[in-house]
Amino acid sequence: MQPLVITIMGKDKPGLVDSLARCVYQHGGNWQGSSFAHMAGMFTGFVEVHVPADAHKALIDALDALDGLSVQYVSVTESAAQSGNYYDVEIMGNDKPGIVQELTSIFNQFNLNILNFDSRCESAPNWGSLMFKAHARIAVPDNFDEGALKEALEAKANDVVVDISAVQA
C-alpha cells in the first residue's frame, strides 16, 4: 500500500465527500484520516489514503475526473510520522490583522512544529468586535517549558488568553 495525500476544493454541494470516498474505495484504497471545512461557500479539505501500488495511477486518473472539484495529490514514499511530546494550545482574544502571524512566529521562535492549527472568528456581541479563537497541536522536545511559551504568546499578542495542556500519548 502506498500513502497518498489528496487535497480537494470545490463549490460546496451535497455528495462531495461521498464522491471522493467512493473513488478511493473503488480503487482498493483505505481511508486513513481526513479534515474538511466549509469556507466562504467553498468546500475544502484533505485526506490521507493508502492505495495498492498497482491501483495508484488509476486512482489519480479517477480523482482528476471528479466533476466540480479541484483535486491535487502527493504520493508519500517514506513515513514522516511524528513522535515525541505534544501540547494542545488554546488561544482566545480580540481579532486583529496579523494575529495568526504573531502567534505562529512565537511557535517558530521556540522551534516548535505545528501539527494542527484551526482558527476562526466569532461574533462577540458584548465586546462589539470579533473574537479570535484558535487551537494548535504542537510537537515539543523533552523537558519543554510550556510556561515560557505561554508568557511569550500572551506578551506578543496582547489581549489573548492562552491555555496549554500536555497530550497523553
Tab-separated table of N, CA and C in Angstrom:
chain	number	residue	atom	x	y	z
A	1	MET	N	0.853	-1.182	0.000
A	1	MET	CA	0.000	0.000	0.000
A	1	MET	C	0.893	1.237	0.000
A	2	GLN	N	0.521	2.184	-0.833
A	2	GLN	CA	1.285	3.422	-0.951
A	2	GLN	C	0.444	4.582	-0.420
A	3	PRO	N	0.984	5.361	0.538
A	3	PRO	CA	0.243	6.523	1.053
A	3	PRO	C	0.099	7.608	-0.022
A	4	LEU	N	-1.056	8.242	-0.026
A	4	LEU	CA	-1.362	9.331	-0.943
A	4	LEU	C	-2.125	10.386	-0.150
A	5	VAL	N	-1.676	11.626	-0.207
A	5	VAL	CA	-2.390	12.727	0.440
A	5	VAL	C	-3.109	13.495	-0.667
A	6	ILE	N	-4.419	13.644	-0.499
A	6	ILE	CA	-5.273	14.272	-1.508
A	6	ILE	C	-5.860	15.549	-0.916
A	7	THR	N	-5.781	16.657	-1.653
A	7	THR	CA	-6.475	17.878	-1.255
A	7	THR	C	-7.564	18.149	-2.278
A	8	ILE	N	-8.693	18.650	-1.786
A	8	ILE	CA	-9.806	18.954	-2.681
A	8	ILE	C	-10.364	20.333	-2.371
A	9	MET	N	-10.938	20.946	-3.407
A	9	MET	CA	-11.650	22.199	-3.230
A	9	MET	C	-12.701	22.292	-4.316
A	10	GLY	N	-13.869	22.765	-3.945
A	10	GLY	CA	-14.932	22.953	-4.910
A	10	GLY	C	-16.082	23.710	-4.293
A	11	LYS	N	-16.985	24.183	-5.147
A	11	LYS	CA	-18.185	24.849	-4.648
A	11	LYS	C	-18.961	23.833	-3.818
A	12	ASP	N	-19.347	24.214	-2.633
A	12	ASP	CA	-19.982	23.283	-1.718
A	12	ASP	C	-21.315	22.798	-2.259
A	13	LYS	N	-21.521	21.493	-2.168
A	13	LYS	CA	-22.791	20.860	-2.534
A	13	LYS	C	-22.811	19.485	-1.894
A	14	PRO	N	-23.980	18.932	-1.671
A	14	PRO	CA	-24.069	17.594	-1.076
A	14	PRO	C	-23.376	16.555	-1.972
A	15	GLY	N	-22.726	15.597	-1.345
A	15	GLY	CA	-22.156	14.468	-2.063
A	15	GLY	C	-20.688	14.562	-2.415
A	16	LEU	N	-20.012	15.662	-2.089
A	16	LEU	CA	-18.608	15.799	-2.465
A	16	LEU	C	-17.723	14.753	-1.780
A	17	VAL	N	-17.889	14.594	-0.479
A	17	VAL	CA	-17.069	13.633	0.246
A	17	VAL	C	-17.424	12.215	-0.186
A	18	ASP	N	-18.698	11.960	-0.443
A	18	ASP	CA	-19.110	10.640	-0.909
A	18	ASP	C	-18.451	10.303	-2.245
A	19	SER	N	-18.385	11.269	-3.157
A	19	SER	CA	-17.727	11.027	-4.449
A	19	SER	C	-16.261	10.658	-4.256
A	20	LEU	N	-15.597	11.371	-3.372
A	20	LEU	CA	-14.197	11.091	-3.095
A	20	LEU	C	-14.042	9.719	-2.439
A	21	ALA	N	-14.869	9.437	-1.438
A	21	ALA	CA	-14.786	8.158	-0.725
A	21	ALA	C	-15.082	6.987	-1.664
A	22	ARG	N	-16.060	7.139	-2.526
A	22	ARG	CA	-16.403	6.082	-3.482
A	22	ARG	C	-15.227	5.815	-4.418
A	23	CYS	N	-14.616	6.866	-4.896
A	23	CYS	CA	-13.468	6.757	-5.795
A	23	CYS	C	-12.322	6.005	-5.115
A	24	VAL	N	-12.020	6.358	-3.889
A	24	VAL	CA	-10.948	5.699	-3.139
A	24	VAL	C	-11.296	4.224	-2.937
A	25	TYR	N	-12.524	3.935	-2.518
A	25	TYR	CA	-12.957	2.556	-2.263
A	25	TYR	C	-12.899	1.702	-3.532
A	26	GLN	N	-13.364	2.263	-4.648
A	26	GLN	CA	-13.386	1.511	-5.912
A	26	GLN	C	-11.983	1.156	-6.406
A	27	HIS	N	-10.982	1.859	-5.918
A	27	HIS	CA	-9.610	1.582	-6.332
A	27	HIS	C	-8.819	0.868	-5.237
A	28	GLY	N	-9.526	0.259	-4.290
A	28	GLY	CA	-8.885	-0.545	-3.254
A	28	GLY	C	-8.171	0.243	-2.190
A	29	GLY	N	-8.490	1.536	-2.096
A	29	GLY	CA	-7.822	2.384	-1.116
A	29	GLY	C	-8.419	2.266	0.269
A	30	ASN	N	-7.612	2.569	1.262
A	30	ASN	CA	-8.041	2.579	2.655
A	30	ASN	C	-7.910	4.003	3.183
A	31	TRP	N	-9.031	4.597	3.558
A	31	TRP	CA	-9.118	5.966	4.064
A	31	TRP	C	-8.506	6.002	5.454
A	32	GLN	N	-7.400	6.747	5.646
A	32	GLN	CA	-6.695	6.784	6.920
A	32	GLN	C	-7.131	7.931	7.826
A	33	GLY	N	-7.379	9.085	7.249
A	33	GLY	CA	-7.764	10.243	8.045
A	33	GLY	C	-8.075	11.407	7.132
A	34	SER	N	-8.854	12.358	7.648
A	34	SER	CA	-9.237	13.492	6.807
A	34	SER	C	-9.622	14.685	7.663
A	35	SER	N	-9.658	15.839	7.012
A	35	SER	CA	-10.123	17.064	7.631
A	35	SER	C	-10.768	17.903	6.535
A	36	PHE	N	-12.018	18.281	6.725
A	36	PHE	CA	-12.752	19.046	5.734
A	36	PHE	C	-13.400	20.257	6.392
A	37	ALA	N	-13.619	21.296	5.589
A	37	ALA	CA	-14.239	22.511	6.126
A	37	ALA	C	-14.994	23.244	5.022
A	38	HIS	N	-15.960	24.015	5.428
A	38	HIS	CA	-16.730	24.894	4.554
A	38	HIS	C	-16.249	26.306	4.840
A	39	MET	N	-15.734	26.987	3.795
A	39	MET	CA	-15.234	28.343	3.975
A	39	MET	C	-15.656	29.195	2.798
A	40	ALA	N	-16.355	30.284	3.076
A	40	ALA	CA	-16.750	31.264	2.062
A	40	ALA	C	-17.455	30.607	0.873
A	41	GLY	N	-18.336	29.648	1.155
A	41	GLY	CA	-19.095	28.982	0.099
A	41	GLY	C	-18.342	27.877	-0.616
A	42	MET	N	-17.110	27.651	-0.220
A	42	MET	CA	-16.300	26.601	-0.837
A	42	MET	C	-16.111	25.465	0.164
A	43	PHE	N	-15.995	24.262	-0.380
A	43	PHE	CA	-15.700	23.092	0.424
A	43	PHE	C	-14.253	22.725	0.161
A	44	THR	N	-13.480	22.548	1.213
A	44	THR	CA	-12.066	22.241	1.044
A	44	THR	C	-11.614	21.253	2.103
A	45	GLY	N	-10.571	20.543	1.799
A	45	GLY	CA	-10.054	19.610	2.783
A	45	GLY	C	-8.978	18.731	2.224
A	46	PHE	N	-8.560	17.797	3.055
A	46	PHE	CA	-7.538	16.856	2.638
A	46	PHE	C	-7.784	15.518	3.305
A	47	VAL	N	-7.263	14.484	2.663
A	47	VAL	CA	-7.442	13.122	3.156
A	47	VAL	C	-6.173	12.325	2.873
A	48	GLU	N	-5.823	11.452	3.791
A	48	GLU	CA	-4.733	10.505	3.562
A	48	GLU	C	-5.350	9.152	3.280
A	49	VAL	N	-4.958	8.553	2.173
A	49	VAL	CA	-5.408	7.208	1.827
A	49	VAL	C	-4.185	6.336	1.554
A	50	HIS	N	-4.354	5.043	1.760
A	50	HIS	CA	-3.331	4.069	1.383
A	50	HIS	C	-3.912	3.262	0.237
A	51	VAL	N	-3.144	3.176	-0.854
A	51	VAL	CA	-3.623	2.588	-2.093
A	51	VAL	C	-2.638	1.520	-2.557
A	52	PRO	N	-3.142	0.378	-3.066
A	52	PRO	CA	-2.216	-0.595	-3.645
A	52	PRO	C	-1.404	0.064	-4.765
A	53	ALA	N	-0.125	-0.279	-4.831
A	53	ALA	CA	0.759	0.344	-5.817
A	53	ALA	C	0.231	0.198	-7.233
A	54	ASP	N	-0.373	-0.950	-7.571
A	54	ASP	CA	-0.849	-1.163	-8.937
A	54	ASP	C	-2.133	-0.396	-9.253
A	55	ALA	N	-2.786	0.182	-8.245
A	55	ALA	CA	-4.010	0.958	-8.463
A	55	ALA	C	-3.765	2.457	-8.347
A	56	HIS	N	-2.551	2.834	-8.050
A	56	HIS	CA	-2.224	4.236	-7.787
A	56	HIS	C	-2.564	5.149	-8.975
A	57	LYS	N	-2.067	4.822	-10.158
A	57	LYS	CA	-2.314	5.663	-11.330
A	57	LYS	C	-3.797	5.724	-11.668
A	58	ALA	N	-4.497	4.604	-11.587
A	58	ALA	CA	-5.931	4.580	-11.888
A	58	ALA	C	-6.712	5.459	-10.910
A	59	LEU	N	-6.327	5.443	-9.642
A	59	LEU	CA	-6.999	6.299	-8.658
A	59	LEU	C	-6.748	7.769	-8.984
A	60	ILE	N	-5.512	8.121	-9.297
A	60	ILE	CA	-5.207	9.508	-9.635
A	60	ILE	C	-6.001	9.957	-10.859
A	61	ASP	N	-6.104	9.109	-11.871
A	61	ASP	CA	-6.896	9.443	-13.062
A	61	ASP	C	-8.364	9.640	-12.693
A	62	ALA	N	-8.887	8.784	-11.818
A	62	ALA	CA	-10.283	8.903	-11.398
A	62	ALA	C	-10.507	10.174	-10.581
A	63	LEU	N	-9.546	10.534	-9.739
A	63	LEU	CA	-9.662	11.768	-8.956
A	63	LEU	C	-9.682	12.983	-9.881
A	64	ASP	N	-8.822	12.954	-10.903
A	64	ASP	CA	-8.774	14.061	-11.855
A	64	ASP	C	-10.087	14.222	-12.609
A	65	ALA	N	-10.853	13.148	-12.733
A	65	ALA	CA	-12.108	13.179	-13.477
A	65	ALA	C	-13.310	13.592	-12.623
A	66	LEU	N	-13.121	13.773	-11.323
A	66	LEU	CA	-14.244	14.163	-10.468
A	66	LEU	C	-14.780	15.526	-10.898
A	67	ASP	N	-16.071	15.609	-11.089
A	67	ASP	CA	-16.723	16.819	-11.586
A	67	ASP	C	-16.879	17.861	-10.483
A	68	GLY	N	-16.470	19.078	-10.774
A	68	GLY	CA	-16.688	20.202	-9.868
A	68	GLY	C	-15.673	20.334	-8.753
A	69	LEU	N	-14.653	19.485	-8.764
A	69	LEU	CA	-13.642	19.549	-7.718
A	69	LEU	C	-12.270	19.818	-8.313
A	70	SER	N	-11.531	20.653	-7.621
A	70	SER	CA	-10.114	20.809	-7.926
A	70	SER	C	-9.399	19.838	-6.998
A	71	VAL	N	-8.652	18.910	-7.564
A	71	VAL	CA	-8.012	17.863	-6.777
A	71	VAL	C	-6.506	17.901	-7.008
A	72	GLN	N	-5.757	17.818	-5.930
A	72	GLN	CA	-4.309	17.687	-6.003
A	72	GLN	C	-3.909	16.522	-5.110
A	73	TYR	N	-2.772	15.947	-5.363
A	73	TYR	CA	-2.348	14.788	-4.589
A	73	TYR	C	-0.830	14.740	-4.544
A	74	VAL	N	-0.353	14.115	-3.488
A	74	VAL	CA	1.076	13.920	-3.300
A	74	VAL	C	1.275	12.485	-2.857
A	75	SER	N	2.120	11.766	-3.564
A	75	SER	CA	2.495	10.419	-3.141
A	75	SER	C	3.546	10.535	-2.056
A	76	VAL	N	3.384	9.760	-1.016
A	76	VAL	CA	4.319	9.782	0.101
A	76	VAL	C	5.123	8.491	0.045
A	77	THR	N	6.427	8.619	-0.090
A	77	THR	CA	7.249	7.426	-0.231
A	77	THR	C	7.833	6.935	1.083
A	78	GLU	N	7.992	7.823	2.045
A	78	GLU	CA	8.509	7.375	3.333
A	78	GLU	C	7.689	8.010	4.441
A	79	SER	N	7.565	7.299	5.519
A	79	SER	CA	6.752	7.759	6.635
A	79	SER	C	7.403	8.967	7.298
A	80	ALA	N	6.584	9.966	7.526
A	80	ALA	CA	7.055	11.159	8.225
A	80	ALA	C	6.359	11.250	9.574
A	81	ALA	N	6.140	10.107	10.187
A	81	ALA	CA	5.413	10.058	11.452
A	81	ALA	C	6.120	10.889	12.514
A	82	GLN	N	5.340	11.647	13.238
A	82	GLN	CA	5.864	12.465	14.325
A	82	GLN	C	5.878	11.628	15.599
A	83	SER	N	6.919	11.768	16.371
A	83	SER	CA	6.963	11.111	17.660
A	83	SER	C	7.454	12.123	18.678
A	84	GLY	N	7.205	11.836	19.926
A	84	GLY	CA	7.666	12.729	20.974
A	84	GLY	C	6.524	13.250	21.816
A	85	ASN	N	6.707	14.453	22.310
A	85	ASN	CA	5.727	15.066	23.198
A	85	ASN	C	4.891	16.075	22.429
A	86	TYR	N	3.638	16.191	22.824
A	86	TYR	CA	2.714	17.091	22.148
A	86	TYR	C	1.992	17.946	23.188
A	87	TYR	N	1.694	19.170	22.769
A	87	TYR	CA	0.883	20.056	23.590
A	87	TYR	C	-0.263	20.592	22.751
A	88	ASP	N	-1.405	20.743	23.396
A	88	ASP	CA	-2.538	21.435	22.790
A	88	ASP	C	-2.527	22.856	23.329
A	89	VAL	N	-2.623	23.812	22.430
A	89	VAL	CA	-2.613	25.226	22.809
A	89	VAL	C	-3.938	25.833	22.367
A	90	GLU	N	-4.684	26.366	23.315
A	90	GLU	CA	-5.951	27.051	23.046
A	90	GLU	C	-5.709	28.545	23.227
A	91	ILE	N	-6.129	29.326	22.238
A	91	ILE	CA	-5.898	30.770	22.258
A	91	ILE	C	-7.213	31.473	21.966
A	92	MET	N	-7.508	32.509	22.734
A	92	MET	CA	-8.718	33.294	22.514
A	92	MET	C	-8.399	34.755	22.807
A	93	GLY	N	-8.882	35.645	21.935
A	93	GLY	CA	-8.662	37.067	22.153
A	93	GLY	C	-9.335	37.895	21.089
A	94	ASN	N	-9.200	39.193	21.194
A	94	ASN	CA	-9.780	40.091	20.200
A	94	ASN	C	-9.109	39.861	18.848
A	95	ASP	N	-9.905	39.817	17.792
A	95	ASP	CA	-9.347	39.635	16.463
A	95	ASP	C	-8.700	40.927	15.996
A	96	LYS	N	-7.633	40.768	15.218
A	96	LYS	CA	-6.961	41.915	14.601
A	96	LYS	C	-6.106	41.381	13.454
A	97	PRO	N	-5.833	42.216	12.461
A	97	PRO	CA	-4.958	41.776	11.378
A	97	PRO	C	-3.583	41.392	11.932
A	98	GLY	N	-3.069	40.259	11.469
A	98	GLY	CA	-1.743	39.824	11.872
A	98	GLY	C	-1.684	38.937	13.096
A	99	ILE	N	-2.830	38.629	13.718
A	99	ILE	CA	-2.785	37.844	14.952
A	99	ILE	C	-2.224	36.445	14.711
A	100	VAL	N	-2.571	35.815	13.583
A	100	VAL	CA	-2.053	34.475	13.309
A	100	VAL	C	-0.540	34.530	13.108
A	101	GLN	N	-0.069	35.539	12.391
A	101	GLN	CA	1.372	35.677	12.183
A	101	GLN	C	2.090	35.891	13.512
A	102	GLU	N	1.525	36.699	14.393
A	102	GLU	CA	2.145	36.931	15.691
A	102	GLU	C	2.262	35.634	16.479
A	103	LEU	N	1.190	34.848	16.475
A	103	LEU	CA	1.180	33.607	17.246
A	103	LEU	C	2.128	32.566	16.650
A	104	THR	N	2.063	32.390	15.339
A	104	THR	CA	2.913	31.370	14.714
A	104	THR	C	4.385	31.763	14.753
A	105	SER	N	4.680	33.061	14.781
A	105	SER	CA	6.087	33.456	14.890
A	105	SER	C	6.650	33.060	16.255
A	106	ILE	N	5.816	33.062	17.281
A	106	ILE	CA	6.264	32.614	18.607
A	106	ILE	C	6.576	31.118	18.564
A	107	PHE	N	5.686	30.334	17.948
A	107	PHE	CA	5.974	28.896	17.823
A	107	PHE	C	7.302	28.695	17.101
A	108	ASN	N	7.523	29.482	16.062
A	108	ASN	CA	8.762	29.378	15.288
A	108	ASN	C	9.977	29.774	16.133
A	109	GLN	N	9.854	30.812	16.945
A	109	GLN	CA	10.970	31.239	17.796
A	109	GLN	C	11.387	30.137	18.769
A	110	PHE	N	10.415	29.335	19.208
A	110	PHE	CA	10.703	28.224	20.108
A	110	PHE	C	11.077	26.953	19.329
A	111	ASN	N	11.155	27.069	18.007
A	111	ASN	CA	11.493	25.949	17.123
A	111	ASN	C	10.519	24.781	17.296
A	112	LEU	N	9.217	25.109	17.350
A	112	LEU	CA	8.174	24.102	17.542
A	112	LEU	C	7.508	23.781	16.212
A	113	ASN	N	7.154	22.539	16.041
A	113	ASN	CA	6.480	22.105	14.830
A	113	ASN	C	4.970	22.114	15.068
A	114	ILE	N	4.237	22.855	14.240
A	114	ILE	CA	2.775	22.907	14.337
A	114	ILE	C	2.230	21.707	13.568
A	115	LEU	N	1.562	20.801	14.273
A	115	LEU	CA	0.987	19.614	13.651
A	115	LEU	C	-0.432	19.872	13.166
A	116	ASN	N	-1.127	20.751	13.866
A	116	ASN	CA	-2.505	21.068	13.519
A	116	ASN	C	-2.781	22.491	13.983
A	117	PHE	N	-3.455	23.269	13.151
A	117	PHE	CA	-3.811	24.632	13.539
A	117	PHE	C	-5.192	24.928	12.975
A	118	ASP	N	-6.161	25.149	13.843
A	118	ASP	CA	-7.521	25.509	13.458
A	118	ASP	C	-7.837	26.853	14.068
A	119	SER	N	-8.397	27.751	13.275
A	119	SER	CA	-8.763	29.058	13.812
A	119	SER	C	-10.085	29.512	13.222
A	120	ARG	N	-10.733	30.428	13.925
A	120	ARG	CA	-11.997	31.001	13.460
A	120	ARG	C	-12.227	32.316	14.184
A	121	CYS	N	-13.084	33.113	13.608
A	121	CYS	CA	-13.516	34.350	14.247
A	121	CYS	C	-15.003	34.223	14.524
A	122	GLU	N	-15.406	34.620	15.702
A	122	GLU	CA	-16.809	34.551	16.105
A	122	GLU	C	-17.258	35.921	16.586
A	123	SER	N	-18.529	36.172	16.417
A	123	SER	CA	-19.113	37.417	16.900
A	123	SER	C	-19.052	37.450	18.423
A	124	ALA	N	-18.676	38.580	18.948
A	124	ALA	CA	-18.645	38.782	20.392
A	124	ALA	C	-19.532	39.986	20.710
A	125	PRO	N	-20.851	39.770	20.795
A	125	PRO	CA	-21.799	40.879	20.940
A	125	PRO	C	-21.510	41.804	22.117
A	126	ASN	N	-21.024	41.266	23.216
A	126	ASN	CA	-20.755	42.093	24.388
A	126	ASN	C	-19.533	42.984	24.196
A	127	TRP	N	-18.668	42.651	23.241
A	127	TRP	CA	-17.444	43.400	23.024
A	127	TRP	C	-17.529	44.313	21.814
A	128	GLY	N	-18.485	44.057	20.925
A	128	GLY	CA	-18.629	44.893	19.740
A	128	GLY	C	-17.583	44.616	18.667
A	129	SER	N	-16.911	43.484	18.767
A	129	SER	CA	-15.901	43.131	17.767
A	129	SER	C	-15.886	41.616	17.614
A	130	LEU	N	-15.027	41.135	16.723
A	130	LEU	CA	-14.892	39.697	16.531
A	130	LEU	C	-13.917	39.115	17.553
A	131	MET	N	-14.223	37.890	17.970
A	131	MET	CA	-13.366	37.170	18.890
A	131	MET	C	-12.600	36.111	18.095
A	132	PHE	N	-11.278	36.118	18.208
A	132	PHE	CA	-10.419	35.151	17.540
A	132	PHE	C	-10.237	33.950	18.456
A	133	LYS	N	-10.404	32.748	17.893
A	133	LYS	CA	-10.181	31.519	18.652
A	133	LYS	C	-9.337	30.588	17.799
A	134	ALA	N	-8.362	29.945	18.442
A	134	ALA	CA	-7.505	29.011	17.721
A	134	ALA	C	-7.141	27.838	18.615
A	135	HIS	N	-6.913	26.716	17.966
A	135	HIS	CA	-6.398	25.527	18.632
A	135	HIS	C	-5.204	25.043	17.818
A	136	ALA	N	-4.106	24.801	18.488
A	136	ALA	CA	-2.916	24.267	17.825
A	136	ALA	C	-2.428	23.049	18.583
A	137	ARG	N	-2.019	22.041	17.842
A	137	ARG	CA	-1.289	20.919	18.443
A	137	ARG	C	0.143	21.057	17.956
A	138	ILE	N	1.066	21.066	18.906
A	138	ILE	CA	2.473	21.271	18.570
A	138	ILE	C	3.312	20.117	19.115
A	139	ALA	N	4.373	19.802	18.387
A	139	ALA	CA	5.352	18.829	18.861
A	139	ALA	C	6.433	19.593	19.600
A	140	VAL	N	6.794	19.098	20.768
A	140	VAL	CA	7.782	19.788	21.595
A	140	VAL	C	8.873	18.813	22.029
A	141	PRO	N	10.073	19.329	22.290
A	141	PRO	CA	11.152	18.460	22.768
A	141	PRO	C	10.927	18.065	24.230
A	142	ASP	N	11.682	17.071	24.687
A	142	ASP	CA	11.633	16.679	26.097
A	142	ASP	C	11.980	17.873	26.974
A	143	ASN	N	11.406	17.922	28.150
A	143	ASN	CA	11.667	18.972	29.142
A	143	ASN	C	11.343	20.367	28.622
A	144	PHE	N	10.341	20.472	27.767
A	144	PHE	CA	9.957	21.775	27.224
A	144	PHE	C	9.266	22.601	28.301
A	145	ASP	N	9.561	23.902	28.352
A	145	ASP	CA	8.977	24.816	29.339
A	145	ASP	C	7.740	25.494	28.743
A	146	GLU	N	6.583	24.883	28.983
A	146	GLU	CA	5.356	25.460	28.411
A	146	GLU	C	5.017	26.806	29.038
A	147	GLY	N	5.493	27.077	30.246
A	147	GLY	CA	5.262	28.375	30.877
A	147	GLY	C	5.914	29.513	30.091
A	148	ALA	N	7.107	29.278	29.568
A	148	ALA	CA	7.791	30.295	28.767
A	148	ALA	C	7.038	30.544	27.468
A	149	LEU	N	6.501	29.474	26.878
A	149	LEU	CA	5.710	29.639	25.654
A	149	LEU	C	4.447	30.442	25.933
A	150	LYS	N	3.767	30.127	27.011
A	150	LYS	CA	2.539	30.851	27.366
A	150	LYS	C	2.832	32.331	27.582
A	151	GLU	N	3.888	32.633	28.314
A	151	GLU	CA	4.264	34.040	28.553
A	151	GLU	C	4.564	34.759	27.247
A	152	ALA	N	5.292	34.102	26.361
A	152	ALA	CA	5.659	34.724	25.082
A	152	ALA	C	4.422	34.976	24.220
A	153	LEU	N	3.502	34.024	24.178
A	153	LEU	CA	2.283	34.199	23.391
A	153	LEU	C	1.436	35.343	23.940
A	154	GLU	N	1.263	35.379	25.246
A	154	GLU	CA	0.443	36.423	25.853
A	154	GLU	C	1.109	37.798	25.743
A	155	ALA	N	2.425	37.862	25.772
A	155	ALA	CA	3.126	39.145	25.664
A	155	ALA	C	3.104	39.674	24.233
A	156	LYS	N	3.248	38.808	23.265
A	156	LYS	CA	3.316	39.223	21.856
A	156	LYS	C	1.954	39.675	21.342
A	157	ALA	N	0.942	38.890	21.624
A	157	ALA	CA	-0.406	39.199	21.145
A	157	ALA	C	-1.232	39.585	22.366
A	158	ASN	N	-1.184	40.869	22.701
A	158	ASN	CA	-1.887	41.299	23.908
A	158	ASN	C	-3.385	41.038	23.770
A	159	ASP	N	-4.061	40.984	24.862
A	159	ASP	CA	-5.494	40.700	24.921
A	159	ASP	C	-5.830	39.274	24.505
A	160	VAL	N	-4.914	38.344	24.667
A	160	VAL	CA	-5.239	36.946	24.406
A	160	VAL	C	-5.119	36.145	25.687
A	161	VAL	N	-5.919	35.101	25.754
A	161	VAL	CA	-5.864	34.141	26.849
A	161	VAL	C	-5.330	32.851	26.251
A	162	VAL	N	-4.339	32.264	26.890
A	162	VAL	CA	-3.688	31.064	26.385
A	162	VAL	C	-3.800	29.956	27.409
A	163	ASP	N	-4.196	28.759	26.959
A	163	ASP	CA	-4.224	27.575	27.805
A	163	ASP	C	-3.407	26.506	27.089
A	164	ILE	N	-2.415	25.931	27.780
A	164	ILE	CA	-1.555	24.911	27.207
A	164	ILE	C	-1.682	23.647	28.039
A	165	SER	N	-1.918	22.530	27.368
A	165	SER	CA	-2.020	21.259	28.090
A	165	SER	C	-1.263	20.168	27.335
A	166	ALA	N	-0.610	19.301	28.123
A	166	ALA	CA	0.130	18.187	27.541
A	166	ALA	C	-0.862	17.165	26.990
A	167	VAL	N	-0.488	16.533	25.888
A	167	VAL	CA	-1.314	15.498	25.288
A	167	VAL	C	-0.742	14.160	25.705
A	168	GLN	N	-1.598	13.319	26.263
A	168	GLN	CA	-1.159	11.991	26.674
A	168	GLN	C	-1.052	11.089	25.468
A	169	ALA	N	0.125	10.519	25.241
A	169	ALA	CA	0.337	9.643	24.080
A	169	ALA	C	-0.073	8.232	24.382
